[in-house]
Structure formats: C-alpha cells, structure tokens
mmCIF file of C-alpha atoms in Angstrom:
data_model
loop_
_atom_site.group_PDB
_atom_site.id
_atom_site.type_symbol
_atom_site.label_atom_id
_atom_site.label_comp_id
_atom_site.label_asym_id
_atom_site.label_seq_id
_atom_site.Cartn_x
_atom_site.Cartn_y
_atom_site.Cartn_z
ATOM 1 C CA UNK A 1061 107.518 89.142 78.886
ATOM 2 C CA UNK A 1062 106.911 88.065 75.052
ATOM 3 C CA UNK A 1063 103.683 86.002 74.834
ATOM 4 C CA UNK A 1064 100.999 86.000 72.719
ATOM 5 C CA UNK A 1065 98.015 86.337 75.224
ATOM 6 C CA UNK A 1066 100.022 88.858 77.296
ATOM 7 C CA UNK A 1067 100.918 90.386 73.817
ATOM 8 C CA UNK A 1068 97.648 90.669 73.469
ATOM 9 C CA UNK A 1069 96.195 92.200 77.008
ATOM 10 C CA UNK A 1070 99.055 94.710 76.391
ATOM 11 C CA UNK A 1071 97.462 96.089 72.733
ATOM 12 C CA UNK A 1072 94.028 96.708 74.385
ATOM 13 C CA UNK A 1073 95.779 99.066 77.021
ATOM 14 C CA UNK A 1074 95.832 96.307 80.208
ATOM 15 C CA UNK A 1075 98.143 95.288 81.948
ATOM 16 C CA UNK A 1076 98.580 91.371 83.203
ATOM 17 C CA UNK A 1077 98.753 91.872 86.297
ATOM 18 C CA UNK A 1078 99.420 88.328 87.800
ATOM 19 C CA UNK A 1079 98.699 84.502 86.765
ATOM 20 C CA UNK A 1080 98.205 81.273 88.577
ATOM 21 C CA UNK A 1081 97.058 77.264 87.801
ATOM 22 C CA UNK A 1082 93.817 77.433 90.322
ATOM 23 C CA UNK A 1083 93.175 74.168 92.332
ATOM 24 C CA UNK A 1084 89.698 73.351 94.137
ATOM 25 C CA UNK A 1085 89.792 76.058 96.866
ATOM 26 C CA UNK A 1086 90.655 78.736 94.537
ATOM 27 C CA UNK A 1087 86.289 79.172 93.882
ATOM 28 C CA UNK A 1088 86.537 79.887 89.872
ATOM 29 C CA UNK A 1089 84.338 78.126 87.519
ATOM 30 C CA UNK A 1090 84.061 74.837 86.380
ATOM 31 C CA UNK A 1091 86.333 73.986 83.748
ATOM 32 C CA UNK A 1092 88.640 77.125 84.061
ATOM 33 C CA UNK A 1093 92.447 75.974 84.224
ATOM 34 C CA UNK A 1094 94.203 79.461 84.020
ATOM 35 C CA UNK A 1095 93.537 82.509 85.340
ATOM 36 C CA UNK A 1096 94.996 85.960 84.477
ATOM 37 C CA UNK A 1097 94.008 88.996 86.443
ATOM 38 C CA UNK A 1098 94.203 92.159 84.233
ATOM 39 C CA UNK A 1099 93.200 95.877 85.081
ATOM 40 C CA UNK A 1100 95.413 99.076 84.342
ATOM 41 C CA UNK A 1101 98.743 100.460 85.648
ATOM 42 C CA UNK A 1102 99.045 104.068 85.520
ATOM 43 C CA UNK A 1103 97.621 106.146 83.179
ATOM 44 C CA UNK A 1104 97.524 104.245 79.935
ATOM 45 C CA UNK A 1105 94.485 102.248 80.286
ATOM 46 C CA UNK A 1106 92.669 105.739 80.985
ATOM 47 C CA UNK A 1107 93.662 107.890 78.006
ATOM 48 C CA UNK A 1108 92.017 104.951 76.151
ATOM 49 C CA UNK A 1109 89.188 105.387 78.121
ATOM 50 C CA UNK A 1110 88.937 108.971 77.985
ATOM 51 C CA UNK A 1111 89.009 109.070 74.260
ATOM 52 C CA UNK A 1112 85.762 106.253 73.589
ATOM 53 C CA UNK A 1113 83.809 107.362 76.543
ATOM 54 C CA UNK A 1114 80.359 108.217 75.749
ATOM 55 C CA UNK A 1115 80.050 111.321 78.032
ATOM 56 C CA UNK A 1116 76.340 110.136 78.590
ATOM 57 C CA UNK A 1117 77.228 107.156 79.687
ATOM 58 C CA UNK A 1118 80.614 107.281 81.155
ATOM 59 C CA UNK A 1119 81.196 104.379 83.995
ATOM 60 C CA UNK A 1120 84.028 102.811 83.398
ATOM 61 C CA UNK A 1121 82.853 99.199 84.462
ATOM 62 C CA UNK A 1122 80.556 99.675 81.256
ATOM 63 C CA UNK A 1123 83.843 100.031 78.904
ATOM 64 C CA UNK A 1124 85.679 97.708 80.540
ATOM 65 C CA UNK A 1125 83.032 94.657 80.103
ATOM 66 C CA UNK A 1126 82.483 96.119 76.507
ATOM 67 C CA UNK A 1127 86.055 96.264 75.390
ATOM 68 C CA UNK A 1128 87.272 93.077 78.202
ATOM 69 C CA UNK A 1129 84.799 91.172 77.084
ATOM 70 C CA UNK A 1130 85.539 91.478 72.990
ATOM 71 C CA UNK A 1131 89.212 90.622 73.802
ATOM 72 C CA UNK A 1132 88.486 87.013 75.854
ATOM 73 C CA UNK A 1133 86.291 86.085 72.888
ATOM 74 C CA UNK A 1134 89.135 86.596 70.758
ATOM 75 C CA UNK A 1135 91.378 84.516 73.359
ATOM 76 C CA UNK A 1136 88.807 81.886 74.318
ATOM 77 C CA UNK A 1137 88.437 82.896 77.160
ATOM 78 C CA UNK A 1138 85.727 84.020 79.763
ATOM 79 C CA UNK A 1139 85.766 87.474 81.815
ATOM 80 C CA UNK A 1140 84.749 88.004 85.114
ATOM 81 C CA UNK A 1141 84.986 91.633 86.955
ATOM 82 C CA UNK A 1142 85.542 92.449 90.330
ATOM 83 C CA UNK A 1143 82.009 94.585 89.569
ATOM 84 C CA UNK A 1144 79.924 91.115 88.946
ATOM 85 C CA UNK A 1145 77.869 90.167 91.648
ATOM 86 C CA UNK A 1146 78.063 87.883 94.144
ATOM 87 C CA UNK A 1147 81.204 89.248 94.153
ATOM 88 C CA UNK A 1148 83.776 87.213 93.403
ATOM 89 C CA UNK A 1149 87.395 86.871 95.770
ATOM 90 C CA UNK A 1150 89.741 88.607 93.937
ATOM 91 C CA UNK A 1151 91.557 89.851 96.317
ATOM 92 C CA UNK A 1152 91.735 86.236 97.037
ATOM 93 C CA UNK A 1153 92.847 85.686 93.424
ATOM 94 C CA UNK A 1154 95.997 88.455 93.869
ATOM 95 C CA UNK A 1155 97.568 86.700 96.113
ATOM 96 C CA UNK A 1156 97.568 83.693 94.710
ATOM 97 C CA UNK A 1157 98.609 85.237 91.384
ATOM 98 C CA UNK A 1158 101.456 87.079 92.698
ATOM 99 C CA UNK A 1159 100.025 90.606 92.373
ATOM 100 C CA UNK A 1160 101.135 92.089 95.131
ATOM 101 C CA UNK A 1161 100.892 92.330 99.028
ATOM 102 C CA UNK A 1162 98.540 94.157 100.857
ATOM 103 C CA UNK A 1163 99.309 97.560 101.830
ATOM 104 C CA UNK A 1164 98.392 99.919 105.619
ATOM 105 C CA UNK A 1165 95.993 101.685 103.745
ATOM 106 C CA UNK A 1166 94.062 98.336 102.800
ATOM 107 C CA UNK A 1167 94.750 98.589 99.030
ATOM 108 C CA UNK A 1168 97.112 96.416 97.004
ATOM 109 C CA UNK A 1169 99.998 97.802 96.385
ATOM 110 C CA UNK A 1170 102.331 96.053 93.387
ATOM 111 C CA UNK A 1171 106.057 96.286 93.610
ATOM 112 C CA UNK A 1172 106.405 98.329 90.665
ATOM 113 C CA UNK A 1173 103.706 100.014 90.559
ATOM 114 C CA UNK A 1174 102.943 100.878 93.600
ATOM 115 C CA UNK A 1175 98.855 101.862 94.730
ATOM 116 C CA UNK A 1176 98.346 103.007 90.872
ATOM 117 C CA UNK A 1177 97.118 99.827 89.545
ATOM 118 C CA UNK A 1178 93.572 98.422 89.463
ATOM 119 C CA UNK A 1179 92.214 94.955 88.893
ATOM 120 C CA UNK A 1180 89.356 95.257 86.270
ATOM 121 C CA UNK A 1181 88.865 91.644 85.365
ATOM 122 C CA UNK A 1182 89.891 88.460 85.456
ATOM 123 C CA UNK A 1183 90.731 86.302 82.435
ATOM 124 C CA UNK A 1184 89.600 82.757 82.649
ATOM 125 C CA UNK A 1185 90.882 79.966 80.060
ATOM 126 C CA UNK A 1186 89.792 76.040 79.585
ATOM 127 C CA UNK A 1187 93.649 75.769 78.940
ATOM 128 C CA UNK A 1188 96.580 76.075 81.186
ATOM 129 C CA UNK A 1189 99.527 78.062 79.710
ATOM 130 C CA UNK A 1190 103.407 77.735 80.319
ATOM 131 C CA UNK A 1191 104.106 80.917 81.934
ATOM 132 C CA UNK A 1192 106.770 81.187 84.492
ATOM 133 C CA UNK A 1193 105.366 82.005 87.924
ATOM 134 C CA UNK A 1194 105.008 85.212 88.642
ATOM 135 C CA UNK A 1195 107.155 87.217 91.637
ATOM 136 C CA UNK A 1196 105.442 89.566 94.069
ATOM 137 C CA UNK A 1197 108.471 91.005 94.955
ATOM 138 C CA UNK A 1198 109.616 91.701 98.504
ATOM 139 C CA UNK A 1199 106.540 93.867 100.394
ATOM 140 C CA UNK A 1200 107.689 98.099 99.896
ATOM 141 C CA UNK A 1201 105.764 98.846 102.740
ATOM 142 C CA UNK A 1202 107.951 96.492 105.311
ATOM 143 C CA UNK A 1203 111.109 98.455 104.615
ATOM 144 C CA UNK A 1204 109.199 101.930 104.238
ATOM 145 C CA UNK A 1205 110.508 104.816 106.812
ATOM 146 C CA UNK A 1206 107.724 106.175 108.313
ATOM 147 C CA UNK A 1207 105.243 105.188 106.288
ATOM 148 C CA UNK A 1208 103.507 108.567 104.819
ATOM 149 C CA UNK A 1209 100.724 106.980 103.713
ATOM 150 C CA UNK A 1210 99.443 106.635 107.397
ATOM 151 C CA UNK A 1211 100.006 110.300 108.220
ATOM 152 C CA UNK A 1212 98.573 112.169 105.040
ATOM 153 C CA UNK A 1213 95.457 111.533 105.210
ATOM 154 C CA UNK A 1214 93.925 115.324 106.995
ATOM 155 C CA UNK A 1215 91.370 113.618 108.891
ATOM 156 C CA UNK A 1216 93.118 110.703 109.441
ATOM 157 C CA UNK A 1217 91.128 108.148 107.789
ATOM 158 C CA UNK A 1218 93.473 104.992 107.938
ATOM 159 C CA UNK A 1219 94.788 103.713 110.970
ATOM 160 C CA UNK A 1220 96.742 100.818 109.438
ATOM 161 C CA UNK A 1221 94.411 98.606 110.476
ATOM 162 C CA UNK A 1222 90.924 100.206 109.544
ATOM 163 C CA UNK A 1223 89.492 102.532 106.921
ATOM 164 C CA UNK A 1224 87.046 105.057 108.117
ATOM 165 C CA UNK A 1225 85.039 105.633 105.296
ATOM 166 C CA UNK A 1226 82.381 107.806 106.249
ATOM 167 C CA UNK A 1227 84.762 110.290 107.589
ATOM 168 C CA UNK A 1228 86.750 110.359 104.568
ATOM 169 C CA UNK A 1229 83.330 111.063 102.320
ATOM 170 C CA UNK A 1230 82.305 113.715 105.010
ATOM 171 C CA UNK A 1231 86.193 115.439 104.734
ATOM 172 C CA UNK A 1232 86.041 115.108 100.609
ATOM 173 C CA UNK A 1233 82.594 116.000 100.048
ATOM 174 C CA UNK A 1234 83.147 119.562 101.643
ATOM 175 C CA UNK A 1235 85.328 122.198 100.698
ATOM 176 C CA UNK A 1236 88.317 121.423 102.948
ATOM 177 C CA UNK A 1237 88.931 118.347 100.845
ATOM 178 C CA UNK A 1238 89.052 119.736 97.014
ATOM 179 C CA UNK A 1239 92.526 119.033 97.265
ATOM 180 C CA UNK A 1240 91.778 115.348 97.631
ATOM 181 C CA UNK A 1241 88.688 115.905 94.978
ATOM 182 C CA UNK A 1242 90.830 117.585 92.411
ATOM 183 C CA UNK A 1243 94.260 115.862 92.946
ATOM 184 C CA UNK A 1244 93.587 112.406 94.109
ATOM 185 C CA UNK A 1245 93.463 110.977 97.640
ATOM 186 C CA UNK A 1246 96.456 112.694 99.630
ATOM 187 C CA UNK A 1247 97.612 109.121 101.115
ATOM 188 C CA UNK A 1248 97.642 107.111 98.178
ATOM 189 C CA UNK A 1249 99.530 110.412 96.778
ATOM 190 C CA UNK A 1250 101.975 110.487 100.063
ATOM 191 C CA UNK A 1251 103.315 106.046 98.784
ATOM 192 C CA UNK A 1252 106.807 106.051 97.369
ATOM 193 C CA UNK A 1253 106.629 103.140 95.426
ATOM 194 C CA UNK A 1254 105.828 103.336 91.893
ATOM 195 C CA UNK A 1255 105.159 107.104 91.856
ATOM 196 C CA UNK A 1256 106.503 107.317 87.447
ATOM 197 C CA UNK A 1257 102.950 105.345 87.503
ATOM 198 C CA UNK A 1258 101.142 108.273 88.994
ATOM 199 C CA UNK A 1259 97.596 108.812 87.374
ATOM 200 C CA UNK A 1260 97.011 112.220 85.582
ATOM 201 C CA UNK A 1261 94.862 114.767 86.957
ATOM 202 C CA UNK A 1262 91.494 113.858 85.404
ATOM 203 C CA UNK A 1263 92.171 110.605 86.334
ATOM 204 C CA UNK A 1264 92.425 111.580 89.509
ATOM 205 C CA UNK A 1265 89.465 113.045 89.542
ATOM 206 C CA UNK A 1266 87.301 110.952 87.743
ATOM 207 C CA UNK A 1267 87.600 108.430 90.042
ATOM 208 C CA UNK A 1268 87.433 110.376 92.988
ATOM 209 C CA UNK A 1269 84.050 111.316 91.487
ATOM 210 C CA UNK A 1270 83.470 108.377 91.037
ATOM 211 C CA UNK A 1271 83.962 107.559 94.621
ATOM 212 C CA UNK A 1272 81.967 109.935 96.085
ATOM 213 C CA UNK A 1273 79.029 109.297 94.048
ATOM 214 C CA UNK A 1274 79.232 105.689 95.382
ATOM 215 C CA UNK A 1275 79.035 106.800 99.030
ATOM 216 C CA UNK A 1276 76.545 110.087 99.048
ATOM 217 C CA UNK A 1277 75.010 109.923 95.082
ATOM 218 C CA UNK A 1278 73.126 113.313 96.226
ATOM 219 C CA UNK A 1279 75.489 114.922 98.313
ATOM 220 C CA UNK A 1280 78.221 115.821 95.168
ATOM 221 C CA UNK A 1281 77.594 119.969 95.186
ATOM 222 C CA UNK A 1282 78.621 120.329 98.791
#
C-alpha cells in the first residue's frame, strides 16, 4: 500500500504491521488518535541490524529505540516498545490492529508471514489517518493438517495450550538442543505459513541467544 508514513516505516527496514483508530478501552496515551504497530518481517529488518550493531553493545531493543525513535520524530509521532515498562498490551493492540491471530504455540502468527514477524514498537500519532482497515486474514492454523508445530518441539514444550519454558531452556541450554541453538526453535521452524519469510541463520541464532541469556544469563557454556 502507497502512503507516505507507511512509505516511510518501509525505508527504515519495518514493516507496518497493523493500524487501528483506538477508543477509551484501548489504554494508549492521552491525545494519541492513531496507532501503527511496526516490528520486522523476515530477515530484512536484521541485515540492517547486523551491519550498525556495535558488537559491544549489541541488544537489539537498544537499536530499535535509537533508530524507531529518530523516525517518529520525523513523523510526529511518539514510540512506545513492547520492551518499556509497565509493559504495555500489545498483544492487546494486534488484535485490534488486525495483525494476526494467535497461534498453538502462543505466538502471533500473521497470514503472510507466518511466526517470522516481530512487533518492535508501536507508532503513536495526535492525528488519525485515512487508511483502509486492515484484514487479518482467515486464521492458517484452523485449516492446518496436523499441526507440526505441536509435535516438533523434542521435549515437547507446547501443549497448545501452555508453554513450558523452563524445560525448553533446560533442552536448549545442553548439547541435545544445538540444533534449536544454531538453527532456530524446531516448532516455529516445523509452521507452514509464511516459510519465504524464514529468518537467516544468524538470525536464528542471535535471538536464540538472546533467549537463553534471558532465562539462565550464567548458564550459556553448557
């Protein structure tokens, strides 16, 4: 879609992800009358990423408030992140934007781009624009055979209606789980949908890194 905001999310290497008018339940700030939720799909966003990082400093939420945060100045608008705290409902927000539906492993998952998308911020503006309503699509995972997702997973982490997190750190923090560490998480790998939006390999495992340092910061070298 040609328009100059989205025109301009799309030079920086986002992707708009979804868009909606909030009302007074929606719990954004005072005086916003637009929101657009931006964040990457596929790899795109990440070769950006992987070419400015500072190796010292390398967390992505730090580049994405940097380089977010210069592009709603130059749209008059304000940035929030799914990082700020309190945290803010944007899992709330998808829905109402039209983002997508919520997948059995938990995630969003996006009609066309399956589980390889990411919400990094949202976009805030004092204006309301005239943007046709966005379309979720119809729900992948309600006409998916089998659902491999469910059944990839080698210690059986997701039950379709629960994640077990600590058992999925134990299984990818030892060595029976580099293939998870070095190729990305095996039932997020296992979803049909939107697999030409697959992430690279380093992206892959940066942010399976990234994910186990979250969950055992001193338990990386096992």
């Amino acid at each position: 879609m040609d328009h100059p905001v989205l025109n301009a999310i799309r030079r920086e290497s986002f992707t708009a992800l979804g868009w909606f008018a909030p009302n007074e339940d929606d719990r954004v700030p005072a005086g916003t009358q637009f929101v657009i939720l931006i964040g990457n799909a596929g790899p795109e966003m990440f070769r950006r990423f992987a070419r400015e990082r500072d190796p010292l400093h390398d967390r992505m939420d730090d580049w994405c408030r940097q380089v977010i945060g210069r592009l709603a100045r130059d749209l008059d608008a304000r940035a929030v992140y799914p990082f700020d705290q309190p945290p803010l409902p944007f899992l709330t927000w998808a829905r109402r934007a039209k983002a997508g539906h919520v997948s059995p492993l938990g995630m969003n998952i996006h009609s066309v781009y399956g589980l390889w998308h990411a919400f990094r911020a949202a976009l805030l503006f004092p204006v309301a624009f005239d943007l046709p309503p966005p379309s979720p699509g119809a729900h992948p995972c309600e006409t998916c055979e089998g659902k491999p997702c469910l059944s990839a997973c080698p210690v059986s982490a997701f039950s379709g209606i629960s994640y077990d997190v600590p058992r999925c750190v134990d299984h990818i923090a030892s060595p029976k789980g580099q293939d998870c560490m070095t190729g990305g998480c095996l039932a997020r790998r296992a979803c049909p949908v939107g697999q030409h939006f697959t992430y690279g390999r380093e992206q892959m495992q940066f942010h399976m890194r990234a994910f186990l340092k979250a969950h055992q910061p001193d338990g990386i070298s096992a």
